[in-house]
Coordinates of C-alpha atoms and ligand atoms in Angstrom, one line a residue:
X17 CA 0.0 0.0 0.0
X18 CA 1.1 3.6 -0.7
X19 CA 0.6 6.5 1.7
X20 CA -1.4 9.5 0.7
X21 CA 0.6 12.4 -0.8
X22 CA 2.6 14.5 1.7
X23 CA 5.2 17.3 1.7
X24 CA 8.6 16.6 3.2
X25 CA 10.9 18.9 5.0
X26 CA 14.2 18.0 6.7
X27 CA 15.3 20.9 9.0
X28 CA 18.8 20.9 10.4
X29 CA 18.1 22.7 13.8
X30 CA 15.6 22.2 16.5
X31 CA 14.4 25.8 16.1
X32 CA 13.6 25.1 12.4
X33 CA 11.7 22.0 13.4
X34 CA 9.7 23.9 15.9
X35 CA 9.0 26.7 13.4
X36 CA 7.5 24.2 10.9
X37 CA 5.5 22.5 13.7
X38 CA 4.2 25.9 14.8
X39 CA 3.2 26.8 11.3
X40 CA 1.6 23.5 10.2
X41 CA 0.2 22.3 13.6
X42 CA -2.0 19.3 13.3
X43 CA -1.2 18.9 9.6
X44 CA 2.4 18.0 10.4
X45 CA 4.0 14.9 11.9
X46 CA 7.6 14.5 13.2
X47 CA 9.4 11.7 11.4
X48 CA 12.0 10.0 13.6
X49 CA 12.8 6.3 12.8
X50 CA 9.6 6.0 10.8
X51 CA 9.1 2.4 12.1
X52 CA 5.6 3.2 13.4
X53 CA 4.6 6.3 11.4
X54 CA 5.4 5.0 7.9
X55 CA 3.4 1.7 8.4
X56 CA 0.5 3.8 9.7
X57 CA 0.7 6.1 6.7
X58 CA 0.7 3.1 4.3
X59 CA -2.3 1.7 6.0
X60 CA -3.9 5.2 5.8
X61 CA -4.4 5.3 9.6
X62 CA -2.2 8.5 9.5
X63 CA -2.2 11.0 6.6
X64 CA -0.1 14.0 7.6
X65 CA 0.2 16.8 5.0
X66 CA 3.8 17.3 5.9
X67 CA 6.5 15.1 7.4
X68 CA 9.1 16.9 9.5
X69 CA 12.1 14.6 9.3
X70 CA 14.3 15.3 12.4
X71 CA 17.1 12.9 11.4
X72 CA 19.3 15.7 10.1
X73 CA 19.2 17.7 13.3
X74 CA 22.6 17.1 15.0
X75 CA 23.0 16.7 18.7
X76 CA 19.9 14.7 19.5
X77 CA 21.5 11.3 19.7
X78 CA 23.2 11.5 23.1
X79 CA 23.1 9.2 26.1
X80 CA 24.5 11.1 29.0
X81 CA 24.7 10.4 32.7
X82 CA 26.9 13.4 33.7
X83 CA 24.5 14.7 36.3
X84 CA 22.0 12.9 38.6
X85 CA 20.0 11.6 35.6
X86 CA 20.4 9.5 32.6
X87 CA 19.5 11.8 29.7
X88 CA 18.4 10.1 26.5
X89 CA 18.2 12.4 23.4
X90 CA 15.3 12.2 20.9
X91 CA 17.3 10.4 18.2
X92 CA 18.8 7.6 20.3
X93 CA 18.0 4.4 18.5
X94 CA 16.9 1.2 20.2
X95 CA 20.3 -0.3 19.2
X96 CA 22.2 2.6 20.7
X97 CA 20.7 1.5 24.1
X98 CA 21.7 -2.1 23.4
X99 CA 25.3 -0.9 22.8
X100 CA 25.5 1.6 25.6
X101 CA 27.9 0.8 28.5
X102 CA 26.4 3.7 30.4
X103 CA 22.9 2.4 30.3
X104 CA 24.2 -1.1 31.3
X105 CA 25.8 0.4 34.3
X106 CA 23.1 2.8 35.6
X107 CA 19.8 1.4 34.4
X108 CA 19.2 -2.4 34.2
X109 CA 15.6 -2.0 33.2
X110 CA 16.5 0.0 30.0
X111 CA 19.4 -2.3 29.3
X112 CA 17.2 -5.4 29.6
X113 CA 14.3 -4.0 27.5
X114 CA 16.3 -2.8 24.5
X115 CA 17.2 -6.2 22.9
X116 CA 13.5 -7.1 23.0
X117 CA 12.4 -4.4 20.6
X118 CA 11.6 -6.2 17.4
X119 CA 14.4 -7.2 15.1
X120 CA 17.8 -5.7 14.2
X121 CA 16.5 -3.6 11.4
X122 CA 13.8 -1.9 13.5
X123 CA 16.3 -1.5 16.4
X124 CA 18.8 0.2 14.1
X125 CA 16.4 2.8 13.0
X126 CA 13.6 3.2 15.5
X127 CA 14.0 5.6 18.4
X128 CA 13.3 5.4 22.1
X129 CA 11.7 8.9 22.0
X130 CA 9.6 8.0 19.0
X131 CA 8.3 4.9 20.8
X132 CA 7.3 7.0 23.8
X133 CA 5.7 9.7 21.7
X134 CA 3.8 7.1 19.7
X135 CA 2.2 5.7 22.9
X136 CA 1.3 2.3 21.4
X137 CA 0.1 0.2 24.4
X138 CA 2.1 -2.6 22.9
X139 CA 5.3 -0.5 23.0
X140 CA 8.0 -1.6 25.4
X141 CA 9.7 1.8 26.2
X142 CA 6.7 3.5 27.9
X143 CA 6.6 0.8 30.5
X144 CA 10.3 1.1 31.2
X145 CA 9.9 4.8 31.6
X146 CA 6.9 4.4 33.9
X147 CA 8.7 1.9 36.1
X148 CA 11.8 4.1 36.3
X149 CA 9.9 7.3 37.1
X150 CA 11.3 9.1 34.0
X151 CA 10.4 12.6 32.8
X152 CA 9.7 13.6 29.2
X153 CA 11.2 16.9 28.0
X154 CA 9.2 18.7 25.3
X155 CA 10.1 21.8 23.4
X156 CA 7.8 24.3 21.6
X157 CA 8.4 27.8 20.2
X158 CA 7.4 29.2 23.6
X159 CA 9.9 27.1 25.6
X160 CA 10.5 23.8 27.3
X161 CA 8.4 21.8 29.7
X162 CA 9.2 18.7 31.7
X163 CA 6.4 16.2 31.9
X164 CA 6.4 13.2 34.4
X165 CA 6.0 10.0 32.4
X166 CA 3.1 9.1 34.7
X167 CA 1.2 12.1 33.2
X168 CA 2.4 11.8 29.6
X169 CA 0.2 9.1 28.1
X170 CA -3.5 9.8 28.2
X171 CA -4.9 7.0 26.1
X172 CA -4.0 4.6 23.3
X173 CA -1.7 6.5 20.9
X174 CA -2.5 9.7 22.7
X175 CA -0.2 11.9 24.8
X176 CA -0.2 15.4 26.3
X177 CA 2.4 16.4 23.7
X178 CA 1.0 19.3 21.6
X179 CA 1.3 19.0 17.8
X180 CA 3.6 22.0 17.9
X181 CA 6.0 20.3 20.4
X182 CA 9.0 18.1 19.8
X183 CA 10.0 15.5 22.4
X184 CA 13.7 16.3 22.8
X185 CA 14.8 14.2 25.7
X186 CA 13.9 11.5 28.2
X187 CA 15.3 11.9 31.7
X188 CA 15.6 8.7 33.7
X189 CA 16.5 8.8 37.4
X190 CA 19.8 7.1 38.2
X191 CA 19.8 4.6 41.1
X192 CA 19.7 6.5 44.4
X193 CA 21.1 3.6 46.5
X194 CA 21.8 0.1 45.5
X195 CA 19.6 -0.3 42.4
X196 CA 18.5 -3.0 40.1
X197 CA 15.9 -3.6 37.4
X198 CA 14.6 -6.0 34.9
X199 CA 12.3 -6.2 31.8
X200 CA 10.6 -9.6 31.1
X201 CA 8.7 -10.0 27.9
X202 CA 6.7 -12.9 26.5
X203 CA 6.4 -12.9 22.7
X204 CA 4.9 -15.5 20.3
X205 CA 8.0 -15.4 18.1
X206 CA 11.2 -13.5 17.9
X207 CA 10.6 -9.8 17.0
X208 CA 6.9 -9.8 17.9
X209 CA 5.2 -7.3 20.1
X210 CA 4.6 -8.5 23.7
X211 CA 1.9 -10.9 24.6
X212 CA 2.6 -9.4 28.0
X213 CA 5.7 -7.7 29.5
X214 CA 6.7 -6.3 32.9
X215 CA 9.3 -3.6 33.7
X216 CA 10.6 -3.6 37.3
X217 CA 12.9 -1.3 39.2
X218 CA 14.1 -1.3 42.9
X219 CA 16.3 1.0 44.9
X220 CA 17.5 -0.3 48.3
X221 CA 18.4 2.0 51.2
X222 CA 21.5 1.6 53.4
X223 CA 19.8 -1.0 55.6
X224 CA 18.7 -3.1 52.6
X225 CA 15.0 -2.1 52.7
X226 CA 13.2 -1.0 49.6
X227 CA 13.5 2.8 49.2
X228 CA 11.9 3.0 45.8
X229 CA 10.0 0.6 43.6
X230 CA 8.7 0.8 40.0
X231 CA 6.5 -1.7 38.2
X232 CA 4.8 -1.2 34.8
X233 CA 3.0 -3.4 32.4
X234 CA 3.0 -3.7 28.6
X235 CA 0.2 -5.1 26.3
X236 CA -2.3 -5.8 29.0
X237 CA -4.5 -2.7 28.9
X238 CA -5.5 0.1 26.6
X239 CA -2.3 1.9 27.9
X240 CA 0.9 0.9 29.4
X241 CA 0.0 0.5 33.1
X242 CA 2.0 1.8 36.1
X243 CA 1.1 -0.6 38.9
X244 CA 1.0 2.0 41.6
X245 CA -0.6 -0.2 44.4
X246 CA 2.0 -2.9 43.8
X247 CA 4.8 -0.3 44.0
X248 CA 3.4 1.2 47.2
X249 CA 3.2 -2.2 48.8
X250 CA 6.9 -2.6 48.4
X251 CA 8.2 0.8 49.5
X252 CA 9.7 0.9 53.0
X253 CA 9.6 -2.9 53.4
X254 CA 12.3 -5.5 53.8
X255 CA 12.4 -7.5 50.5
X256 CA 11.2 -11.1 50.7
X257 CA 9.6 -13.7 48.6
X258 CA 6.3 -13.2 50.3
X259 CA 6.4 -9.5 49.8
X260 CA 7.1 -9.9 46.1
X261 CA 4.3 -12.4 45.8
X262 CA 1.9 -9.9 47.3
X263 CA 3.1 -7.2 44.9
X264 CA 2.8 -9.5 42.0
X265 CA -0.8 -10.2 42.9
X266 CA -1.5 -6.4 43.0
X267 CA 0.3 -5.9 39.6
X268 CA -1.9 -8.7 38.0
X269 CA -4.9 -6.9 39.4
X270 CA -3.8 -3.7 37.8
X271 CA -3.8 -5.3 34.4
X272 CA -6.9 -5.1 32.2
X273 CA -6.0 -7.5 29.3
X274 CA -8.3 -8.6 26.5
X275 CA -8.2 -12.0 25.0
X276 CA -6.9 -12.2 21.4
X277 CA -4.7 -14.3 19.1
X278 CA -1.8 -13.9 21.6
X279 CA -3.7 -15.5 24.5
X280 CA -6.7 -15.3 26.8
X281 CA -7.1 -12.4 29.3
X282 CA -6.6 -14.9 32.2
X283 CA -3.4 -16.2 30.6
X284 CA -2.0 -12.7 30.2
X285 CA -2.9 -11.7 33.8
X286 CA -1.1 -14.8 35.0
X287 CA 2.0 -13.9 32.9
X288 CA 2.0 -10.5 34.6
X289 CA 1.8 -12.0 38.0
X290 CA 4.7 -14.4 37.4
X291 CA 6.8 -11.9 35.5
X292 CA 6.4 -9.3 38.3
X293 CA 7.6 -11.8 40.9
X294 CA 10.5 -12.9 38.7
X295 CA 11.3 -9.3 37.7
X296 CA 11.4 -8.1 41.4
X297 CA 13.6 -11.1 42.3
X298 CA 16.0 -10.3 39.5
X299 CA 16.0 -6.6 40.4
X300 CA 16.8 -7.4 44.0
X301 CA 19.7 -9.7 43.1
X302 CA 21.1 -6.9 40.9
X303 CA 20.6 -4.3 43.5
X304 CA 22.2 -6.4 46.2
X305 CA 25.2 -7.1 43.9
X306 CA 25.7 -3.5 42.8
Ligands
FAD15 C1 8.0 -4.9 12.4 C2 8.0 -4.0 13.6 C3 8.1 -4.6 14.9 C4 8.1 -3.8 16.0 N1 8.2 -4.4 17.2 C5 8.2 -3.6 18.4 C6 8.3 -4.2 19.6 O1 8.5 -5.4 19.8 N2 8.3 -3.4 20.7 C7 8.2 -2.0 20.6 O2 8.2 -1.3 21.6 N3 8.1 -1.4 19.4 C8 8.1 -2.2 18.3 N4 8.0 -1.6 17.0 C9 7.9 -0.1 16.9 C10 9.2 0.5 17.0 O3 9.8 0.4 18.3 C11 9.2 2.0 16.6 O4 10.6 2.3 16.3 C12 8.7 3.0 17.6 O5 7.4 2.6 18.0 C13 8.6 4.4 17.0 O6 9.8 5.0 17.0 P1 10.3 5.7 15.6 O7 11.5 6.4 15.9 O8 10.3 4.7 14.5 O9 9.1 6.8 15.4 P2 8.3 7.2 14.1 O10 7.7 6.0 13.5 O11 9.1 8.1 13.3 O12 7.1 8.1 14.8 C14 6.1 7.5 15.6 C15 5.2 8.6 16.2 O13 5.9 9.4 17.1 C16 6.0 10.7 16.7 N5 7.4 11.2 17.1 C17 8.5 10.5 16.8 N6 9.5 11.2 17.4 C18 9.0 12.3 18.0 C19 9.6 13.4 18.7 N7 10.9 13.4 18.9 N8 8.8 14.4 19.1 C20 7.4 14.3 18.8 N9 6.8 13.3 18.2 C21 7.6 12.3 17.7 C22 5.8 10.7 15.2 O14 5.3 12.0 14.7 C23 4.8 9.6 15.1 O15 3.5 10.1 15.4 C24 8.0 -2.4 15.9 C25 8.0 -1.8 14.6 C26 8.0 -2.6 13.5 C27 7.9 -2.0 12.1

């Protein structure tokens, strides 16, 4: 299938990108890796009048942990994360998720920022960002705003990003104490979207109790789900198998899956329960070893 006709611009600065977005508004779409947008255009689910290709804007492809946060620029590809020593060192959840995104071709081209902006409930990165308590940085012609990931996605394929704004950066907190994380994904075949997946993150305090916990779920609701009750049940507690089992039950309750060709609702909910328990156990082992 062919997309509808569109204009194409390839600015070379963020200011130029923002000027086009300000002028064309709803008629324009940012093109990053094109791994979600182009298929949607071919299927005529999206028919922008103009594509604003941001791939020629230099300086948006950084992964930087110089201050207290891991800063991920808008043009960081999935495979940049796979290859990043920095990410492997300071964020196990991101490092664990990256190799699970589709296949090498998609990973070479698709971007983390594009995935978050796209807000596909089957997308893996939004869950990682929710579990880690990340912020989204958006720029428009009137300035920059920082949006907590928990407030960013408002529905399937819908975010608070204005059509005139560019997602420029994701800010992921670095571990505050001893930290660890995991991303467990069940897929029918290599490169498939998740049947169900769970992102986990734990920070331990000096005494070994849980200072901070993050759990988020992929493909089991109309949006990626932050399992807040499960997180709250963990914070301030001494880690134990029984505690993780309780949190896993709460996470499964937070899922709202639909039965489809990937499995029944009951099956997916059970995968969430088991993956939450396993993910927390893995996160704890990493945190205690770090
Ligand atoms: C065969 C296949 C399998 C896939 N499997 C998986 C998978 O297993 N897991 C998974 O998570 N994803 C999967 N994907 C999707 C892939 O991860 C995409 O790369 C990602 O969803 C979108 O990133 P992109 O850079 O390609 O964005 P694009 O396709 O360029 O854009 C997607 C949307 O986000 C907007 N956008 C992009 N960047 C910005 C920005 N900086 N500011 C504002 N808006 C922006 C665009 O305007 C568009 O609306 C798969 C894709 C394919 C084709």
